[in-house]
PDB file of N, CA and C in Angstrom:
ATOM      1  N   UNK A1320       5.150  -6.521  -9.076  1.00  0.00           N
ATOM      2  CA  UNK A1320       4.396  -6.991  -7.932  1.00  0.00           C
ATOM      3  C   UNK A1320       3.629  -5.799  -7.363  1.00  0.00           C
ATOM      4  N   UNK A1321       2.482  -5.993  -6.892  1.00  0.00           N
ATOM      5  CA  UNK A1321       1.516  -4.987  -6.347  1.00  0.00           C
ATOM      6  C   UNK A1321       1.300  -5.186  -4.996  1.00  0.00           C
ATOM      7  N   UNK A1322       0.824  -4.336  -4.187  1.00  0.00           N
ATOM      8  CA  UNK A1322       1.022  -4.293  -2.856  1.00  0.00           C
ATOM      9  C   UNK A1322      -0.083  -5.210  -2.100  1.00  0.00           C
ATOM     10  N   UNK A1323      -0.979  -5.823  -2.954  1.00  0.00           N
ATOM     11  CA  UNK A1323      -2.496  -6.169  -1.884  1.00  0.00           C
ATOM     12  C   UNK A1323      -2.048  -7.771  -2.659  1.00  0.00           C
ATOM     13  N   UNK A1324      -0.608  -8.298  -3.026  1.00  0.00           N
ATOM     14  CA  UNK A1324      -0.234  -9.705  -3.355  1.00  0.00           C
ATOM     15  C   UNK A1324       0.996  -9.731  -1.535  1.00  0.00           C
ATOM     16  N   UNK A1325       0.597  -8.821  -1.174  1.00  0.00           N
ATOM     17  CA  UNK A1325       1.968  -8.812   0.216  1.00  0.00           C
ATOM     18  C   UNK A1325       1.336  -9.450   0.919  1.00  0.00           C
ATOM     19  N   UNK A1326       2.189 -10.133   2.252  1.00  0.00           N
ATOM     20  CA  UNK A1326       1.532 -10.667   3.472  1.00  0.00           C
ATOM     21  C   UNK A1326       1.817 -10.027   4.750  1.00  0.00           C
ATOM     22  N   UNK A1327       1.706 -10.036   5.670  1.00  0.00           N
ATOM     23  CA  UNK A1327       1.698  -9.287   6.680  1.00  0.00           C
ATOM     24  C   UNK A1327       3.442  -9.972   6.979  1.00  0.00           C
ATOM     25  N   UNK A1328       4.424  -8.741   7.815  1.00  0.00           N
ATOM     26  CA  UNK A1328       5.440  -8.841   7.594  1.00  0.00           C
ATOM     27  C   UNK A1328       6.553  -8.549   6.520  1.00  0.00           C
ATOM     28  N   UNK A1329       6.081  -8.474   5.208  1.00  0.00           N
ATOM     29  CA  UNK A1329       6.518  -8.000   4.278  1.00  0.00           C
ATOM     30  C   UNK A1329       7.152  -6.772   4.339  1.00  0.00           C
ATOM     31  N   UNK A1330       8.254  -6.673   3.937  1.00  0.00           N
ATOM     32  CA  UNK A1330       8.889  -4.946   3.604  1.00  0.00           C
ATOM     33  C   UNK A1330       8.958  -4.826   2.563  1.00  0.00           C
ATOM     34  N   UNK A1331       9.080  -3.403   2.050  1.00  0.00           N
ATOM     35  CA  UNK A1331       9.112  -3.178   0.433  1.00  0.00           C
ATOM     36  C   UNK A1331       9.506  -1.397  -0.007  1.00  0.00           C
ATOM     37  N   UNK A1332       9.366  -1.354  -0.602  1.00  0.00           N
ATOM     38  CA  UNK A1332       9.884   0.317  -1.907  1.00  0.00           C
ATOM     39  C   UNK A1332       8.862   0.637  -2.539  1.00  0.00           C
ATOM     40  N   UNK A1333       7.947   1.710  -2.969  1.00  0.00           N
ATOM     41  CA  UNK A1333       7.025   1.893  -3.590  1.00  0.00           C
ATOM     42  C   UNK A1333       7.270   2.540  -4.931  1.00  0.00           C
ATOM     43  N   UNK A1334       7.398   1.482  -5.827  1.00  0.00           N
ATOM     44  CA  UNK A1334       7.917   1.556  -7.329  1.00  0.00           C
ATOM     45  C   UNK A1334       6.989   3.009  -8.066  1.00  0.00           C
ATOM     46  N   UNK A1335       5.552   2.628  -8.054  1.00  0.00           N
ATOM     47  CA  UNK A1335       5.077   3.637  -9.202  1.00  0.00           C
ATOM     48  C   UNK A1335       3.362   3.454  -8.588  1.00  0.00           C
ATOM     49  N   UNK A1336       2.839   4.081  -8.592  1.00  0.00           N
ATOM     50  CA  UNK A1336       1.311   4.539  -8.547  1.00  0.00           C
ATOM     51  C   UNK A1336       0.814   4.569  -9.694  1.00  0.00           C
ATOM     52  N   UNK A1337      -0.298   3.395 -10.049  1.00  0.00           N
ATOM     53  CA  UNK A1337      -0.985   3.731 -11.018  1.00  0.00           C
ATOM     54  C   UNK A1337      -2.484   4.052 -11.700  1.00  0.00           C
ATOM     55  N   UNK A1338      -2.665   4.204  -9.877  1.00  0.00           N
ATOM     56  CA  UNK A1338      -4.119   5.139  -9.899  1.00  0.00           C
ATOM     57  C   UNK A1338      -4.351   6.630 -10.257  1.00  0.00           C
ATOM     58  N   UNK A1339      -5.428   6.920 -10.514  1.00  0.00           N
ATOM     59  CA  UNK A1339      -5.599   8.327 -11.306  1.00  0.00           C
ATOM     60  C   UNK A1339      -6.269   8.822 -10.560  1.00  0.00           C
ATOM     61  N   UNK A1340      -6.972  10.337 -10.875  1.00  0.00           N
ATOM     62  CA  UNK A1340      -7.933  11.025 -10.204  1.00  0.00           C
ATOM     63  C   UNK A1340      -7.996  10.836  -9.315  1.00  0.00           C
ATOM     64  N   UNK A1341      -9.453  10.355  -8.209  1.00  0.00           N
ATOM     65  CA  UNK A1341      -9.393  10.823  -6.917  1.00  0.00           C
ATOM     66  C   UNK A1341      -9.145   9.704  -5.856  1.00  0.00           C
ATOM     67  N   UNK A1342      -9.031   8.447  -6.443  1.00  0.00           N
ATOM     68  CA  UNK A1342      -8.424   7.282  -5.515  1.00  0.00           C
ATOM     69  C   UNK A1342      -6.596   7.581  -5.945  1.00  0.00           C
ATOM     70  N   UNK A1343      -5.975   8.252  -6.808  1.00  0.00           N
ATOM     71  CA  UNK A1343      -4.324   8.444  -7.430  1.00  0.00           C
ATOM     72  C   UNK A1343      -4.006   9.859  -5.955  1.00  0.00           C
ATOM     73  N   UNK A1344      -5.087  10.756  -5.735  1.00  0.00           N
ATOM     74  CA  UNK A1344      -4.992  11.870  -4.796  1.00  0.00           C
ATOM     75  C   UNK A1344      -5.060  11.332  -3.567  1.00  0.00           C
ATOM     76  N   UNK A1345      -5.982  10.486  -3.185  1.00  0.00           N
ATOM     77  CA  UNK A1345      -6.082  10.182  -1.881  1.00  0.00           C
ATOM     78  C   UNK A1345      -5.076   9.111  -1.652  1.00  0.00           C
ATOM     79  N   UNK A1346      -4.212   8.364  -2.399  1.00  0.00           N
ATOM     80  CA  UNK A1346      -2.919   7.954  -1.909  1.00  0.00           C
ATOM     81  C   UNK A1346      -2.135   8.765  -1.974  1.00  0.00           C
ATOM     82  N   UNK A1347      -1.851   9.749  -2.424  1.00  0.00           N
ATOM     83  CA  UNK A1347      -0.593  10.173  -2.169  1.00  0.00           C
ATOM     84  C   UNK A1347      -0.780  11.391  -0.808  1.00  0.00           C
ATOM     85  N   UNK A1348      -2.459  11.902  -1.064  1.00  0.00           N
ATOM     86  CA  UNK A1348      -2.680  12.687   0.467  1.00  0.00           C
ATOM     87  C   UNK A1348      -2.246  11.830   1.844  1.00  0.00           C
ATOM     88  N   UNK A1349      -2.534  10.536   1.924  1.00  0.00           N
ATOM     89  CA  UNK A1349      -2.217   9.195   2.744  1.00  0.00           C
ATOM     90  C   UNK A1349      -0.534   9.075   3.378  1.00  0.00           C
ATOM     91  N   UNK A1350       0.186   9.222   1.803  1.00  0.00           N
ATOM     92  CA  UNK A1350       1.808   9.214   1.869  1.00  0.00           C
ATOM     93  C   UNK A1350       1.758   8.129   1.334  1.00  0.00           C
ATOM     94  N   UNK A1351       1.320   7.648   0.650  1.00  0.00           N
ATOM     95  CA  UNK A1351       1.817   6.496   0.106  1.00  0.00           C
ATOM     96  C   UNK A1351       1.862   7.190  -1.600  1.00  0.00           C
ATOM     97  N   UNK A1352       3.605   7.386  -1.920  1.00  0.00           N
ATOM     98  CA  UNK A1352       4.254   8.089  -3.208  1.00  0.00           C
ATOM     99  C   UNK A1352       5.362   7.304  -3.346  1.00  0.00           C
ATOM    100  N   UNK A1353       5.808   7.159  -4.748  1.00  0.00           N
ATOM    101  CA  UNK A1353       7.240   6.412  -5.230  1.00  0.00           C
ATOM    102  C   UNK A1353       8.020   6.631  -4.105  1.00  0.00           C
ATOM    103  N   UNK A1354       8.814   5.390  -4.094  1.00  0.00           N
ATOM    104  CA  UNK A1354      10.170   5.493  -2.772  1.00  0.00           C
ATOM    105  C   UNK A1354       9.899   5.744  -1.030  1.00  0.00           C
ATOM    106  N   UNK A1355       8.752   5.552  -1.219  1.00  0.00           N
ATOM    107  CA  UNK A1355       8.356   5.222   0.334  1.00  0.00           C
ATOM    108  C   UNK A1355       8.736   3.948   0.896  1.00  0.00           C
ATOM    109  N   UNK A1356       9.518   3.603   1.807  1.00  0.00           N
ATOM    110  CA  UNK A1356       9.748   2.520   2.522  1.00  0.00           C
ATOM    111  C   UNK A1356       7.923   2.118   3.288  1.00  0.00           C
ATOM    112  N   UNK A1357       7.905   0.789   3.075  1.00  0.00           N
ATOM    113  CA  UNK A1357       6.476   0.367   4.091  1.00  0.00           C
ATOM    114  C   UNK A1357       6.312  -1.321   4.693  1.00  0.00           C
ATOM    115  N   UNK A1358       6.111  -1.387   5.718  1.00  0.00           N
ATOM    116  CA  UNK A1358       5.700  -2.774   6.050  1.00  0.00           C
ATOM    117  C   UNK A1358       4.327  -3.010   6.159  1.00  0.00           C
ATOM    118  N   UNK A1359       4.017  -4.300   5.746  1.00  0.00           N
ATOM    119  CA  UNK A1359       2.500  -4.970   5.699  1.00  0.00           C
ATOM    120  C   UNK A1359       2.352  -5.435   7.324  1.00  0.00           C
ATOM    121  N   UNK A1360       1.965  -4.490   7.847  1.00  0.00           N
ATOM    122  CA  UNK A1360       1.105  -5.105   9.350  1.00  0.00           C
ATOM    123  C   UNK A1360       0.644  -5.936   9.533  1.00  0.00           C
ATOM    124  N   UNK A1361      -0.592  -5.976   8.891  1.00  0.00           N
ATOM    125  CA  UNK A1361      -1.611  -7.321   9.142  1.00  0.00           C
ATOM    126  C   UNK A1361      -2.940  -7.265   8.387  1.00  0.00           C
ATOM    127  N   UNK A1362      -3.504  -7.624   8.125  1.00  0.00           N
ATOM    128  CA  UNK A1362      -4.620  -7.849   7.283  1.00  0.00           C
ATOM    129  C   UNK A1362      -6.342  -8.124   8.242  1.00  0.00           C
ATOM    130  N   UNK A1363      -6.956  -7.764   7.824  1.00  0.00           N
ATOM    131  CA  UNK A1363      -8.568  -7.866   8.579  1.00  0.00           C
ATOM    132  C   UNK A1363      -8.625  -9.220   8.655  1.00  0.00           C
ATOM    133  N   UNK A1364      -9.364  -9.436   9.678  1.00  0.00           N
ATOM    134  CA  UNK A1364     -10.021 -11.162   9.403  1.00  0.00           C
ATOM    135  C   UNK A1364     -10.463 -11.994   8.451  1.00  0.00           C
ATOM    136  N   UNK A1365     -11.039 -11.115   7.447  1.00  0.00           N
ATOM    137  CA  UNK A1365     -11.243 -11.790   6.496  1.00  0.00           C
ATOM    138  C   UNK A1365     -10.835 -10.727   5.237  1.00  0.00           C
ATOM    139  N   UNK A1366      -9.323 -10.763   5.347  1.00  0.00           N
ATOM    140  CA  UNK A1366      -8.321 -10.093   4.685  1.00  0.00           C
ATOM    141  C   UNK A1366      -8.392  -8.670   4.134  1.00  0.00           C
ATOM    142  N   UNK A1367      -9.375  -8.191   4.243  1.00  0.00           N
ATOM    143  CA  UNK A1367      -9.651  -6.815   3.915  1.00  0.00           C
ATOM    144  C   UNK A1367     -10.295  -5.531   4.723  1.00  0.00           C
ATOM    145  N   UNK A1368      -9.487  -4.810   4.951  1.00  0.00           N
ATOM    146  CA  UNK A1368      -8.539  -3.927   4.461  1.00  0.00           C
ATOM    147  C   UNK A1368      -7.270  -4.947   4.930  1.00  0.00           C
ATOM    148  N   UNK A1369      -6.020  -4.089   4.814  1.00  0.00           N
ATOM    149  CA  UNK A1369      -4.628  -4.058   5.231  1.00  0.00           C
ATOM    150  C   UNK A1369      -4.257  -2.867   5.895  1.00  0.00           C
ATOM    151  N   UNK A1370      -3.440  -3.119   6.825  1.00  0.00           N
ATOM    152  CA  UNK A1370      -2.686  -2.431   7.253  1.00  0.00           C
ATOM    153  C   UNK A1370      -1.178  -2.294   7.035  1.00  0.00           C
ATOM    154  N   UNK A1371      -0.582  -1.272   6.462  1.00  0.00           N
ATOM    155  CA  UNK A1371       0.752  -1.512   6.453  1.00  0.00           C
ATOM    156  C   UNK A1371       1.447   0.446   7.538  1.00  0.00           C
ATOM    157  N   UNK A1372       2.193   0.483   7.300  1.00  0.00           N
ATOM    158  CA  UNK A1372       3.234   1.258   8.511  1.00  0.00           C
ATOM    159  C   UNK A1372       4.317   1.552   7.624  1.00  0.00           C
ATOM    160  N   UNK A1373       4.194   3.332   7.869  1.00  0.00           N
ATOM    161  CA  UNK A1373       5.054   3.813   6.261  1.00  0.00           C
ATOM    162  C   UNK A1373       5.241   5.283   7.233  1.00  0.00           C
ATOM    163  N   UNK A1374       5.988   5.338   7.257  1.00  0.00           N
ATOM    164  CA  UNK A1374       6.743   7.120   7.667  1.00  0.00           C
ATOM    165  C   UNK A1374       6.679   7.207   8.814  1.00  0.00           C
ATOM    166  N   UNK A1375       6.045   6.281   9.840  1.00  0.00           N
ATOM    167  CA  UNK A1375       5.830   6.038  11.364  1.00  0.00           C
ATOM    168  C   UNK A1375       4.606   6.165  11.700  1.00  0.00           C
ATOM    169  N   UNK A1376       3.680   5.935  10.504  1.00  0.00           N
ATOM    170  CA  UNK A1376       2.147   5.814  11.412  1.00  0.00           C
ATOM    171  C   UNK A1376       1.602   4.850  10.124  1.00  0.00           C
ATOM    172  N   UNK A1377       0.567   4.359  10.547  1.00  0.00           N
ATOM    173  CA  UNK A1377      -0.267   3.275  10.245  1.00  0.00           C
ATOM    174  C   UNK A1377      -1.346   4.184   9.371  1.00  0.00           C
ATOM    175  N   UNK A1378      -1.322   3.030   7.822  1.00  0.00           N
ATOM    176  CA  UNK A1378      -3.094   3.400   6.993  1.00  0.00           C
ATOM    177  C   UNK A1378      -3.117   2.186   6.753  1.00  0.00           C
ATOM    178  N   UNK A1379      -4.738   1.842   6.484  1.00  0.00           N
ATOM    179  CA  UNK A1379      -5.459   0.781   6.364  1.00  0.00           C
ATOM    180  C   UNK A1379      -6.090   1.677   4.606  1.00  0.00           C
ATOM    181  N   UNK A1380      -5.456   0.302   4.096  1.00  0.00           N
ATOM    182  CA  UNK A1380      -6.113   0.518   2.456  1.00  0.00           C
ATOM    183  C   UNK A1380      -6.716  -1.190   2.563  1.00  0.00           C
ATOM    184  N   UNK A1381      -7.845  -1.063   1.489  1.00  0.00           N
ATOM    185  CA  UNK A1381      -8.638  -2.299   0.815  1.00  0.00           C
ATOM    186  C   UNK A1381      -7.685  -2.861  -0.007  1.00  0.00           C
ATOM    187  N   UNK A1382      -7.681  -4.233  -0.671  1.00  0.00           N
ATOM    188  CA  UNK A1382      -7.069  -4.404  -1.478  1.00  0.00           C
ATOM    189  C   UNK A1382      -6.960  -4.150  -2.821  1.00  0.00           C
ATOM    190  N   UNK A1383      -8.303  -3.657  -3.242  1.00  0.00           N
ATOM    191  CA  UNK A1383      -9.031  -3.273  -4.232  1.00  0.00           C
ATOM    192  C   UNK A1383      -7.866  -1.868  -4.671  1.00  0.00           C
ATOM    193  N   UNK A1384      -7.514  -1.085  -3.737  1.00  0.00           N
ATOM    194  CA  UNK A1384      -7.010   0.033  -3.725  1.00  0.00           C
ATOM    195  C   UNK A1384      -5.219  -0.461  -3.832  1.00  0.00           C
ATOM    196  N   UNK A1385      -4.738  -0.988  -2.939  1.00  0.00           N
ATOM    197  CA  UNK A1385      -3.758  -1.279  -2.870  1.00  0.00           C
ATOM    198  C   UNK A1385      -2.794  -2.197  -4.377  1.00  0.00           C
ATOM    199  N   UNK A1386      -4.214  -2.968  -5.499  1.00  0.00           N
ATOM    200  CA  UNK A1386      -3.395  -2.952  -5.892  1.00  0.00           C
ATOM    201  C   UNK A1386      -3.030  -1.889  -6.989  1.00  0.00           C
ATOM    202  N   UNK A1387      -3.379  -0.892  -7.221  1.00  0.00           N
ATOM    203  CA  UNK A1387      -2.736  -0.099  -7.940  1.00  0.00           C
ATOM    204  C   UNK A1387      -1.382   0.784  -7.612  1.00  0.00           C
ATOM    205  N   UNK A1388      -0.378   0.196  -6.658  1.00  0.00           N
ATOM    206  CA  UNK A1388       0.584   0.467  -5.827  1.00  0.00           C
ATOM    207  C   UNK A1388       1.512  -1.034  -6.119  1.00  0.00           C
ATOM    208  N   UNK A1389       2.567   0.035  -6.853  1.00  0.00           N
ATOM    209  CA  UNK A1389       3.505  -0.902  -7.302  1.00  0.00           C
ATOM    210  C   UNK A1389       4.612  -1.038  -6.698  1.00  0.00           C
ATOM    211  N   UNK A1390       5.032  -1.712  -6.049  1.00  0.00           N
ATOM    212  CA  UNK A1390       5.792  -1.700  -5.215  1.00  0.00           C
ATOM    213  C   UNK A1390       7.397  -3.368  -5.350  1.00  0.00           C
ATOM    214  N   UNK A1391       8.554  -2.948  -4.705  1.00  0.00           N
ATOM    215  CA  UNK A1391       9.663  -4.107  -4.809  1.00  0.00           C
ATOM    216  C   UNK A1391       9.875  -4.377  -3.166  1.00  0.00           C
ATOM    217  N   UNK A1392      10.388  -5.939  -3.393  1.00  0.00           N
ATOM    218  CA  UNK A1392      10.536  -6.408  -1.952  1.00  0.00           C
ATOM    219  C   UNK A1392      12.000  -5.900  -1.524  1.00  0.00           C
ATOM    220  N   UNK A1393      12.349  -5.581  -0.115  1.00  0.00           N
ATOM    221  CA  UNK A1393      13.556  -5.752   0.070  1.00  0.00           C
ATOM    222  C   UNK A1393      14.202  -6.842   0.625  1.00  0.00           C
TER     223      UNK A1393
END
């Protein structure tokens, strides 16, 4: 399961990253790396970006981005 199939409310584990180069850098500069705990906030009005809440502060990724973030529910 990938992270931009979540709904707002969702909790989860961040299994594996499988972006490369400079969208693979700018998630993990973000904090979003294997074994991060994160909840799905809420989603734009017309669903894009997302917001989810991971280490105690808030990023807004597209979904486009999000799904290369593999992630398990808890």
């Amino acid at each position: 399961m990938t992270l931009d199939e979540l709904k707002p409310g969702n909790k989860c584990r961040i299994k594996k990253l499988s972006a490369r180069d400079k969208l693979g850098q700018r998630l993990l500069d973000m904090g979003v790396y294997p074994g991060t705990q994160l909840k799905v906030v809420r989603n734009a009005p017309l669903e894009d970006p997302m917001e989810v809440s991971l280490d105690g502060f808030f990023v807004s990724l597209r979904h486009d981005e999000a799904r290369f973030v593999e992630v398990e529910l808890r």
